[in-house]
mmCIF file of C-alpha atoms in Angstrom:
data_model
loop_
_atom_site.group_PDB
_atom_site.id
_atom_site.type_symbol
_atom_site.label_atom_id
_atom_site.label_comp_id
_atom_site.label_asym_id
_atom_site.label_seq_id
_atom_site.Cartn_x
_atom_site.Cartn_y
_atom_site.Cartn_z
ATOM 1 C CA MET G 1 -0.033 -0.001 0.030
ATOM 2 C CA VAL G 2 1.268 3.459 -0.941
ATOM 3 C CA ILE G 3 0.092 6.912 0.221
ATOM 4 C CA SER G 4 1.154 10.286 -1.072
ATOM 5 C CA THR G 5 -0.497 13.315 0.336
ATOM 6 C CA CYS G 6 -0.589 17.070 0.076
ATOM 7 C CA GLN G 7 -1.149 19.670 2.766
ATOM 8 C CA LYS G 8 -4.929 20.066 2.357
ATOM 9 C CA HIS G 9 -5.450 16.286 2.946
ATOM 10 C CA LEU G 10 -3.080 16.008 5.979
ATOM 11 C CA LEU G 11 -5.813 16.340 8.642
ATOM 12 C CA CYS G 12 -7.894 13.660 6.961
ATOM 13 C CA LEU G 13 -4.891 11.424 6.904
ATOM 14 C CA TRP G 14 -4.195 11.709 10.600
ATOM 15 C CA THR G 15 -7.748 10.735 11.441
ATOM 16 C CA SER G 16 -7.446 7.389 9.698
ATOM 17 C CA ILE G 17 -3.811 6.563 9.828
ATOM 18 C CA GLU G 18 -3.858 4.464 13.025
ATOM 19 C CA GLY G 19 -5.682 1.719 11.295
ATOM 20 C CA LEU G 20 -3.224 1.449 8.410
ATOM 21 C CA THR G 21 -1.000 -1.085 10.132
ATOM 22 C CA LYS G 22 0.117 -2.654 6.885
ATOM 23 C CA LEU G 23 1.152 0.595 5.266
ATOM 24 C CA GLU G 24 4.634 0.268 3.742
ATOM 25 C CA ASP G 25 5.197 3.546 1.902
ATOM 26 C CA LEU G 26 4.281 7.019 3.157
ATOM 27 C CA ASN G 27 5.157 10.341 1.418
ATOM 28 C CA LEU G 28 4.650 13.502 3.482
ATOM 29 C CA SER G 29 7.007 15.761 1.579
ATOM 30 C CA PHE G 30 6.047 19.394 1.172
ATOM 31 C CA THR G 31 3.232 19.167 3.738
ATOM 32 C CA SER G 32 2.735 21.063 6.990
ATOM 33 C CA VAL G 33 3.542 17.992 9.095
ATOM 34 C CA ALA G 34 5.603 18.887 12.171
ATOM 35 C CA ASP G 35 7.214 16.987 15.030
ATOM 36 C CA SER G 36 3.942 16.850 17.075
ATOM 37 C CA GLY G 37 2.135 15.078 14.169
ATOM 38 C CA LEU G 38 4.677 12.291 13.908
ATOM 39 C CA ASN G 39 3.290 10.618 17.034
ATOM 40 C CA GLU G 40 0.580 9.270 14.759
ATOM 41 C CA LEU G 41 3.145 7.306 12.803
ATOM 42 C CA SER G 42 4.756 5.470 15.714
ATOM 43 C CA GLY G 43 2.450 2.508 15.351
ATOM 44 C CA LEU G 44 3.039 1.972 11.681
ATOM 45 C CA THR G 45 5.697 -0.668 12.156
ATOM 46 C CA SER G 46 5.254 -2.131 8.603
ATOM 47 C CA LEU G 47 6.590 1.105 7.077
ATOM 48 C CA ARG G 48 9.525 0.550 4.813
ATOM 49 C CA SER G 49 9.734 3.929 3.044
ATOM 50 C CA LEU G 50 9.082 7.309 4.679
ATOM 51 C CA ASN G 51 9.481 10.699 3.027
ATOM 52 C CA LEU G 52 9.587 13.579 5.520
ATOM 53 C CA ASP G 53 11.087 16.339 3.282
ATOM 54 C CA ALA G 54 9.628 19.112 5.430
ATOM 55 C CA ARG G 55 11.389 22.047 7.089
ATOM 56 C CA GLN G 56 9.332 21.722 10.251
ATOM 57 C CA ILE G 57 10.796 18.303 11.177
ATOM 58 C CA THR G 58 13.580 18.440 13.812
ATOM 59 C CA ASP G 59 15.570 16.136 16.017
ATOM 60 C CA SER G 60 12.518 15.761 18.310
ATOM 61 C CA GLY G 61 10.489 14.407 15.457
ATOM 62 C CA LEU G 62 13.115 11.844 14.491
ATOM 63 C CA ALA G 63 13.205 10.630 18.122
ATOM 64 C CA VAL G 64 9.484 9.799 17.890
ATOM 65 C CA LEU G 65 10.114 7.496 14.896
ATOM 66 C CA THR G 66 12.702 5.196 16.508
ATOM 67 C CA GLY G 67 10.199 2.361 16.731
ATOM 68 C CA LEU G 68 9.976 2.085 12.958
ATOM 69 C CA THR G 69 12.975 -0.266 12.821
ATOM 70 C CA GLY G 70 11.870 -1.818 9.573
ATOM 71 C CA LEU G 71 12.542 1.323 7.522
ATOM 72 C CA THR G 72 14.767 0.845 4.530
ATOM 73 C CA HIS G 73 14.299 4.275 2.921
ATOM 74 C CA LEU G 74 14.215 7.515 4.888
ATOM 75 C CA ASP G 75 14.064 10.912 3.234
ATOM 76 C CA LEU G 76 14.780 13.857 5.561
ATOM 77 C CA PHE G 77 16.061 16.044 2.776
ATOM 78 C CA GLY G 78 14.955 19.429 4.043
ATOM 79 C CA ALA G 79 14.411 18.498 7.666
ATOM 80 C CA GLN G 80 16.303 20.427 10.383
ATOM 81 C CA ILE G 81 18.249 17.460 11.804
ATOM 82 C CA THR G 82 21.411 18.363 13.768
ATOM 83 C CA ASP G 83 24.385 16.333 14.938
ATOM 84 C CA SER G 84 22.481 15.591 18.110
ATOM 85 C CA GLY G 85 19.541 14.183 16.237
ATOM 86 C CA THR G 86 21.660 11.754 14.149
ATOM 87 C CA LYS G 87 22.070 9.522 17.226
ATOM 88 C CA TYR G 88 18.488 8.311 16.552
ATOM 89 C CA LEU G 89 19.534 6.889 13.264
ATOM 90 C CA SER G 90 21.093 3.921 15.064
ATOM 91 C CA TYR G 91 17.644 2.469 15.410
ATOM 92 C CA PHE G 92 17.307 2.134 11.693
ATOM 93 C CA LYS G 93 19.801 -0.643 11.081
ATOM 94 C CA ASN G 94 17.964 -1.750 7.880
ATOM 95 C CA LEU G 95 18.238 1.616 6.047
ATOM 96 C CA GLN G 96 19.341 1.338 2.470
ATOM 97 C CA SER G 97 18.840 4.966 1.471
ATOM 98 C CA LEU G 98 19.073 8.124 3.526
ATOM 99 C CA ASP G 99 18.720 11.793 2.594
ATOM 100 C CA LEU G 100 19.855 14.405 5.125
ATOM 101 C CA CYS G 101 20.353 17.739 3.421
ATOM 102 C CA GLY G 102 19.013 20.297 5.869
ATOM 103 C CA GLY G 103 22.439 21.993 6.236
ATOM 104 C CA ARG G 104 22.859 21.455 9.966
ATOM 105 C CA LEU G 105 25.302 18.530 10.031
ATOM 106 C CA THR G 106 28.979 18.636 10.868
ATOM 107 C CA ASP G 107 31.480 15.755 10.857
ATOM 108 C CA ALA G 108 30.339 14.783 14.334
ATOM 109 C CA GLY G 109 26.866 13.960 12.974
ATOM 110 C CA VAL G 110 28.289 11.881 10.113
ATOM 111 C CA LYS G 111 30.045 9.779 12.762
ATOM 112 C CA ASN G 112 26.614 8.515 13.823
ATOM 113 C CA ILE G 113 25.926 7.306 10.267
ATOM 114 C CA LYS G 114 29.002 5.146 9.923
ATOM 115 C CA ASP G 115 27.378 2.063 11.416
ATOM 116 C CA LEU G 116 24.439 1.964 8.971
ATOM 117 C CA THR G 117 26.219 -0.687 6.887
ATOM 118 C CA SER G 118 23.169 -1.576 4.784
ATOM 119 C CA LEU G 119 23.151 1.864 3.076
ATOM 120 C CA THR G 120 23.410 1.888 -0.659
ATOM 121 C CA LEU G 121 22.383 5.480 -1.221
ATOM 122 C CA LEU G 122 23.448 8.360 0.955
ATOM 123 C CA ASN G 123 22.762 12.053 0.213
ATOM 124 C CA LEU G 124 24.437 14.595 2.604
ATOM 125 C CA SER G 125 24.594 17.502 0.195
ATOM 126 C CA GLN G 126 24.058 21.105 1.344
ATOM 127 C CA ASN G 127 25.789 20.488 4.677
ATOM 128 C CA LEU G 128 28.409 23.213 4.274
ATOM 129 C CA LYS G 129 30.438 22.336 7.347
ATOM 130 C CA LEU G 130 31.341 18.706 6.365
ATOM 131 C CA SER G 131 35.052 18.186 5.820
ATOM 132 C CA ASP G 132 37.380 15.419 4.754
ATOM 133 C CA THR G 133 36.779 13.812 8.131
ATOM 134 C CA ALA G 134 33.183 13.053 7.111
ATOM 135 C CA LEU G 135 34.500 10.907 4.258
ATOM 136 C CA GLU G 136 36.805 9.107 6.685
ATOM 137 C CA PHE G 137 33.765 8.175 8.817
ATOM 138 C CA LEU G 138 31.942 6.911 5.686
ATOM 139 C CA SER G 139 34.820 4.817 4.435
ATOM 140 C CA GLY G 140 33.387 1.622 6.037
ATOM 141 C CA LEU G 141 30.060 1.826 4.238
ATOM 142 C CA THR G 142 31.216 -0.578 1.503
ATOM 143 C CA SER G 143 27.673 -1.242 0.216
ATOM 144 C CA LEU G 144 27.312 2.315 -0.999
ATOM 145 C CA VAL G 145 26.384 2.661 -4.646
ATOM 146 C CA SER G 146 25.577 6.377 -4.593
ATOM 147 C CA LEU G 147 27.045 9.118 -2.517
ATOM 148 C CA ASN G 148 26.376 12.837 -2.636
ATOM 149 C CA VAL G 149 28.386 15.218 -0.377
ATOM 150 C CA SER G 150 28.127 18.318 -2.644
ATOM 151 C CA ASN G 151 28.258 21.847 -1.220
ATOM 152 C CA SER G 152 30.711 21.026 1.551
ATOM 153 C CA ARG G 153 34.329 21.652 2.575
ATOM 154 C CA ILE G 154 35.662 18.325 1.248
ATOM 155 C CA THR G 155 38.943 18.534 -0.660
ATOM 156 C CA ASN G 156 41.031 16.391 -2.927
ATOM 157 C CA ASP G 157 42.791 15.026 0.141
ATOM 158 C CA GLY G 158 39.571 13.521 1.344
ATOM 159 C CA LEU G 159 39.174 11.391 -1.733
ATOM 160 C CA GLN G 160 41.619 8.798 -0.331
ATOM 161 C CA HIS G 161 38.948 7.742 2.178
ATOM 162 C CA LEU G 162 36.678 6.620 -0.620
ATOM 163 C CA LYS G 163 39.046 3.975 -1.926
ATOM 164 C CA PRO G 164 37.430 1.117 -0.003
ATOM 165 C CA LEU G 165 34.005 1.881 -1.518
ATOM 166 C CA LYS G 166 34.372 -0.450 -4.515
ATOM 167 C CA ASN G 167 30.645 -0.593 -5.206
ATOM 168 C CA LEU G 168 30.306 3.126 -5.872
ATOM 169 C CA ARG G 169 28.689 3.961 -9.196
ATOM 170 C CA SER G 170 27.666 7.557 -8.497
ATOM 171 C CA LEU G 171 29.672 10.171 -6.671
ATOM 172 C CA TYR G 172 28.754 13.850 -6.373
ATOM 173 C CA LEU G 173 31.214 16.387 -4.886
ATOM 174 C CA GLU G 174 30.158 19.555 -6.704
ATOM 175 C CA TYR G 175 30.948 22.986 -5.161
ATOM 176 C CA CYS G 176 33.668 21.500 -2.943
ATOM 177 C CA GLY G 177 37.404 21.765 -2.973
ATOM 178 C CA VAL G 178 37.595 18.719 -5.299
ATOM 179 C CA THR G 179 38.910 18.932 -8.875
ATOM 180 C CA ALA G 180 37.768 17.064 -11.943
ATOM 181 C CA SER G 181 41.301 15.724 -12.579
ATOM 182 C CA GLU G 182 41.433 14.080 -9.119
ATOM 183 C CA MET G 183 37.961 12.611 -9.577
ATOM 184 C CA LYS G 184 39.023 11.091 -12.880
ATOM 185 C CA LYS G 185 42.170 9.681 -11.281
ATOM 186 C CA LEU G 186 40.099 8.119 -8.532
ATOM 187 C CA GLN G 187 37.836 6.486 -11.092
ATOM 188 C CA ALA G 188 40.688 5.231 -13.250
ATOM 189 C CA THR G 189 42.873 3.841 -10.485
ATOM 190 C CA THR G 190 40.649 2.780 -7.623
ATOM 191 C CA LEU G 191 36.917 2.856 -8.375
ATOM 192 C CA PRO G 192 36.394 1.284 -11.790
ATOM 193 C CA ASN G 193 32.628 0.873 -11.219
ATOM 194 C CA LEU G 194 32.219 4.637 -10.941
ATOM 195 C CA VAL G 195 30.181 5.706 -13.980
ATOM 196 C CA ARG G 196 28.706 8.967 -12.863
ATOM 197 C CA TYR G 197 30.722 11.558 -10.970
ATOM 198 C CA ARG G 198 30.894 15.305 -10.574
ATOM 199 C CA PRO G 199 32.845 17.445 -11.004
ATOM 200 C CA ASN G 200 33.761 15.782 -14.277
ATOM 201 C CA GLU G 201 35.159 18.615 -16.277
#
């Protein structure tokens, strides 16, 4: 079962959501949902995919969701999650994809992601304070197929930490201190499966 909703239908959704115990996919992006509303989701333990791309979601909202341990896809693209909030990600051991692009993460927050070893897709773009240390923390996520850390302070020196990620096919480091020549060298010498990468020219 899949539900996608817009803001005007949100109230109607809350009134009936408790009975949707077999719901697997819920999209609440671009709605007015806030932390207080997420209590209604805590019983949806069959959820596998949850999209909460909403600016009103904070660390407190993520804490409410820790019972949803079956999640494999979690989109918090625009949510205001800080380093402190990332500690709640440890409850989601089955995550295969994660988007955290609200701009509030530092390297300390990325350290709390390093044990999510089932991740194949990770998007941490727009977090301007991330440095080469963030890539060092991610170097053990060897299942990663796609990684986006654009708009950060990562440099060419940080690329060495990506060498263990042999499954990477997509790598985005735009608007960082990374050059196209070093990206090409990484692809040619260490990551032969890398077919999409930026900067590439």
